[in-house]
Short mmCIF file of C-alpha atoms in Angstrom, two decimals:
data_model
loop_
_atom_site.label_atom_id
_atom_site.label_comp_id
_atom_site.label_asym_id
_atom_site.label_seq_id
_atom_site.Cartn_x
_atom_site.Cartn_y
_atom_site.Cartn_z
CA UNK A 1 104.51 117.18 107.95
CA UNK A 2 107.30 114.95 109.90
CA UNK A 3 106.44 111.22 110.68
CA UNK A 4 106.80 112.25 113.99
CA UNK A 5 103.83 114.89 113.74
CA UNK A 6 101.64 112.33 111.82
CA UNK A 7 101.80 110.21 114.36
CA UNK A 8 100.87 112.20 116.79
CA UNK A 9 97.78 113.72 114.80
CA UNK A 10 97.16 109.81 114.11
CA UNK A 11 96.55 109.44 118.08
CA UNK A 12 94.69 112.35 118.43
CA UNK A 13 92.30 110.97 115.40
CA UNK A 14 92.50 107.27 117.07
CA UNK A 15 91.15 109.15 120.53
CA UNK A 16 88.42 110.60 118.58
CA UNK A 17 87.25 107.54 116.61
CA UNK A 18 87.77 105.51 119.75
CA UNK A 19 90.12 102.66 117.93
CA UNK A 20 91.00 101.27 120.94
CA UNK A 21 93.94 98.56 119.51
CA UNK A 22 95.45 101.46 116.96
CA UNK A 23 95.40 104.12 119.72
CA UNK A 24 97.62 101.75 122.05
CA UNK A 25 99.77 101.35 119.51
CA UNK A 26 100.29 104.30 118.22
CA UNK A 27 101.22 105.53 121.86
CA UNK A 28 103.34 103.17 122.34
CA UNK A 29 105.13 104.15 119.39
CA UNK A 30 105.31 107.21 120.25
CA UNK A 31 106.68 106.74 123.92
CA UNK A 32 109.64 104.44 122.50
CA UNK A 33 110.05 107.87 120.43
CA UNK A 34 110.35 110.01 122.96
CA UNK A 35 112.36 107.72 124.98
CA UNK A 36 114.92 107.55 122.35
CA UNK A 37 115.14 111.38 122.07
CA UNK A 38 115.34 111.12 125.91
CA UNK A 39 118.09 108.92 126.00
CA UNK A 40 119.79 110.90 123.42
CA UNK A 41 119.15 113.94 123.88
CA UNK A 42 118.41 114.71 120.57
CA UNK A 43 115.56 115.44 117.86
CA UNK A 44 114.74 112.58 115.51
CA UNK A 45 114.61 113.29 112.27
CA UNK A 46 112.13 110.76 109.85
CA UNK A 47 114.93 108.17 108.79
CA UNK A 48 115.58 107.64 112.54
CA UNK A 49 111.65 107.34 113.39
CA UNK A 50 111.49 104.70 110.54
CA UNK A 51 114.33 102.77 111.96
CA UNK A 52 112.47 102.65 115.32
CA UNK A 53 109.25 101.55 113.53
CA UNK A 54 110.91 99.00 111.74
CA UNK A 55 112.27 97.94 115.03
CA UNK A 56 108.54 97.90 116.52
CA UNK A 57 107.29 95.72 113.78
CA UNK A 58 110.06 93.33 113.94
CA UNK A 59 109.53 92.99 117.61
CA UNK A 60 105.47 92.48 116.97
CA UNK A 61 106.63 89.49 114.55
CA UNK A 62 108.78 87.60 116.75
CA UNK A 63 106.28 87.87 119.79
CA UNK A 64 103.60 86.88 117.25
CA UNK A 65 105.38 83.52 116.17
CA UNK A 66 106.53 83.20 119.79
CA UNK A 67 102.46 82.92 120.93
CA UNK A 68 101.48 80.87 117.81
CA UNK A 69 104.30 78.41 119.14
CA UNK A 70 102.70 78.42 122.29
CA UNK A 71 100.07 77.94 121.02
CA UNK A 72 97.70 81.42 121.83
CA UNK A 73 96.76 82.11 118.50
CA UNK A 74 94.84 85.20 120.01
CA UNK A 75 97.68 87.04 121.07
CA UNK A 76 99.56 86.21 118.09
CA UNK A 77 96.58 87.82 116.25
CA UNK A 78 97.22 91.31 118.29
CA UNK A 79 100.60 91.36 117.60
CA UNK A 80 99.85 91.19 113.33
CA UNK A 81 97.60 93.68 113.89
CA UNK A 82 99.87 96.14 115.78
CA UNK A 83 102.16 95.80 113.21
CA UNK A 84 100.23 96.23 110.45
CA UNK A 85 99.28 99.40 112.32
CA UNK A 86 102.77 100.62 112.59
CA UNK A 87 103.47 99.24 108.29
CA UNK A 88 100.83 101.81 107.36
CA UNK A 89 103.82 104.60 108.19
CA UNK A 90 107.11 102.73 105.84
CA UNK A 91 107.45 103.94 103.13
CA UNK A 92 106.08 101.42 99.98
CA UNK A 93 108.44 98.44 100.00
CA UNK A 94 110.90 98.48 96.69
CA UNK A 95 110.47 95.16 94.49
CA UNK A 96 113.64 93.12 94.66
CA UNK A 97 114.62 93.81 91.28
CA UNK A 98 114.44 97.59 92.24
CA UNK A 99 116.70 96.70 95.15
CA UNK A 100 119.58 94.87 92.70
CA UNK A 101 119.44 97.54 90.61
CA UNK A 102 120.20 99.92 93.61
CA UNK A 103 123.04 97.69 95.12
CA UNK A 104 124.78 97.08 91.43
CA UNK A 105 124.48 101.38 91.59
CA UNK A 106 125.95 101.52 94.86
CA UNK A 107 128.40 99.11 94.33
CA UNK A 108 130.00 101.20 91.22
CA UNK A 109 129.42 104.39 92.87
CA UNK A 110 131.79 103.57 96.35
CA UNK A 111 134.02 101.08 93.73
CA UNK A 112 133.70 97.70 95.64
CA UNK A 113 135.40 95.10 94.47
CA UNK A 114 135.01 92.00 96.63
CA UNK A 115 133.59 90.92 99.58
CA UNK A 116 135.43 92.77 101.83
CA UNK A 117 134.26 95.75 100.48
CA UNK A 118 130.84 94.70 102.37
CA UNK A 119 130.78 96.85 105.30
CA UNK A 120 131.15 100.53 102.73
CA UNK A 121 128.48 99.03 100.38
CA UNK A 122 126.00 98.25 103.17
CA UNK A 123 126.47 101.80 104.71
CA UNK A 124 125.32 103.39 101.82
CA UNK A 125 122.92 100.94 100.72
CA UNK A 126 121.16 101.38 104.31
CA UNK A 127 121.23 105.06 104.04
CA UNK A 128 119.66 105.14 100.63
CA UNK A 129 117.03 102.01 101.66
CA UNK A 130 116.29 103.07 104.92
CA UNK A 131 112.41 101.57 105.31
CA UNK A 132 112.43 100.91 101.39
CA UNK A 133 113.61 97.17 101.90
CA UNK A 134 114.21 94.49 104.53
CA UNK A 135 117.79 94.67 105.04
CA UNK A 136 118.08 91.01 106.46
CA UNK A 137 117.17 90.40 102.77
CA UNK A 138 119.36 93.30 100.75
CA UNK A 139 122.68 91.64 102.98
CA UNK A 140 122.36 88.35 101.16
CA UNK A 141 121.76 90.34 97.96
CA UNK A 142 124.89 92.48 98.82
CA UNK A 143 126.94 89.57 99.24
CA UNK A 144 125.51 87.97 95.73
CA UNK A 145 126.45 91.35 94.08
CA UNK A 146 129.80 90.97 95.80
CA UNK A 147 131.07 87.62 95.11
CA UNK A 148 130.72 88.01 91.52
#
């Protein structure tokens, strides 16, 4: 079953269980979904569903440390728990000793050299750790691996 199907049987089951908060989410998931196939005119496959979740869970963050700053602590509290809601459908998070190992393979594999090999390494390294890693993280790692 696609991510994209799962989802949608995850509403369905929401509606039914009348979970109000995970429901609302989920739909809105699923509406920036459709809006990006919309804009695109295309069919998403999973890897570009996962970047669009991973874009809907950084977004709950921010807007969560944006309301604890201003100080509404309740609000902040929805957003965690829309985007623990959206976490349940990544993939489980590689270890960053899993993720060295990776780069260090992708770095022999496209034969970088230096840093300005950083753009080809990060290509591939996204590709292969799409929703596997946080990639604000696996750049500084890719630079480490790089400026050896």
């Amino acid at each position: 079953m696609s991510l994209k199907a799962q989802i949608l049987e995850d509403i369905k089951l929401a509606m039914k269980a009348r979970e109000q908060a995970k429901l609302t989410t989920l739909r809105m998931l699923s509406a920036a979904i459709k809006q990006k196939e919309v804009d695109e005119r295309v069919e998403l496959d999973d890897a570009a569903v996962l970047a669009i979740i991973e874009k809907q869970i950084k977004q709950r963050n921010e807007a969560a440390i944006q309301f604890e700053q201003g100080g509404r602590p309740e609000s902040a509290e929805a957003e965690k728990a829309e985007a623990g809601v959206l976490a349940a459908y990544l993939p489980a998070q590689l270890s960053e000793a899993e993720v060295v190992v990776e780069i260090q393979a992708i770095v022999q594999a496209v034969g970088a050299t230096g840093p300005q090999d950083m753009g080809k390494v990060m290509g591939a390294v996204k590709a292969k750790l799409a929703g596997k890693a946080d990639m604000s993280k696996v750049s500084g790692l890719v630079k480490a691996a790089l400026s050896k």
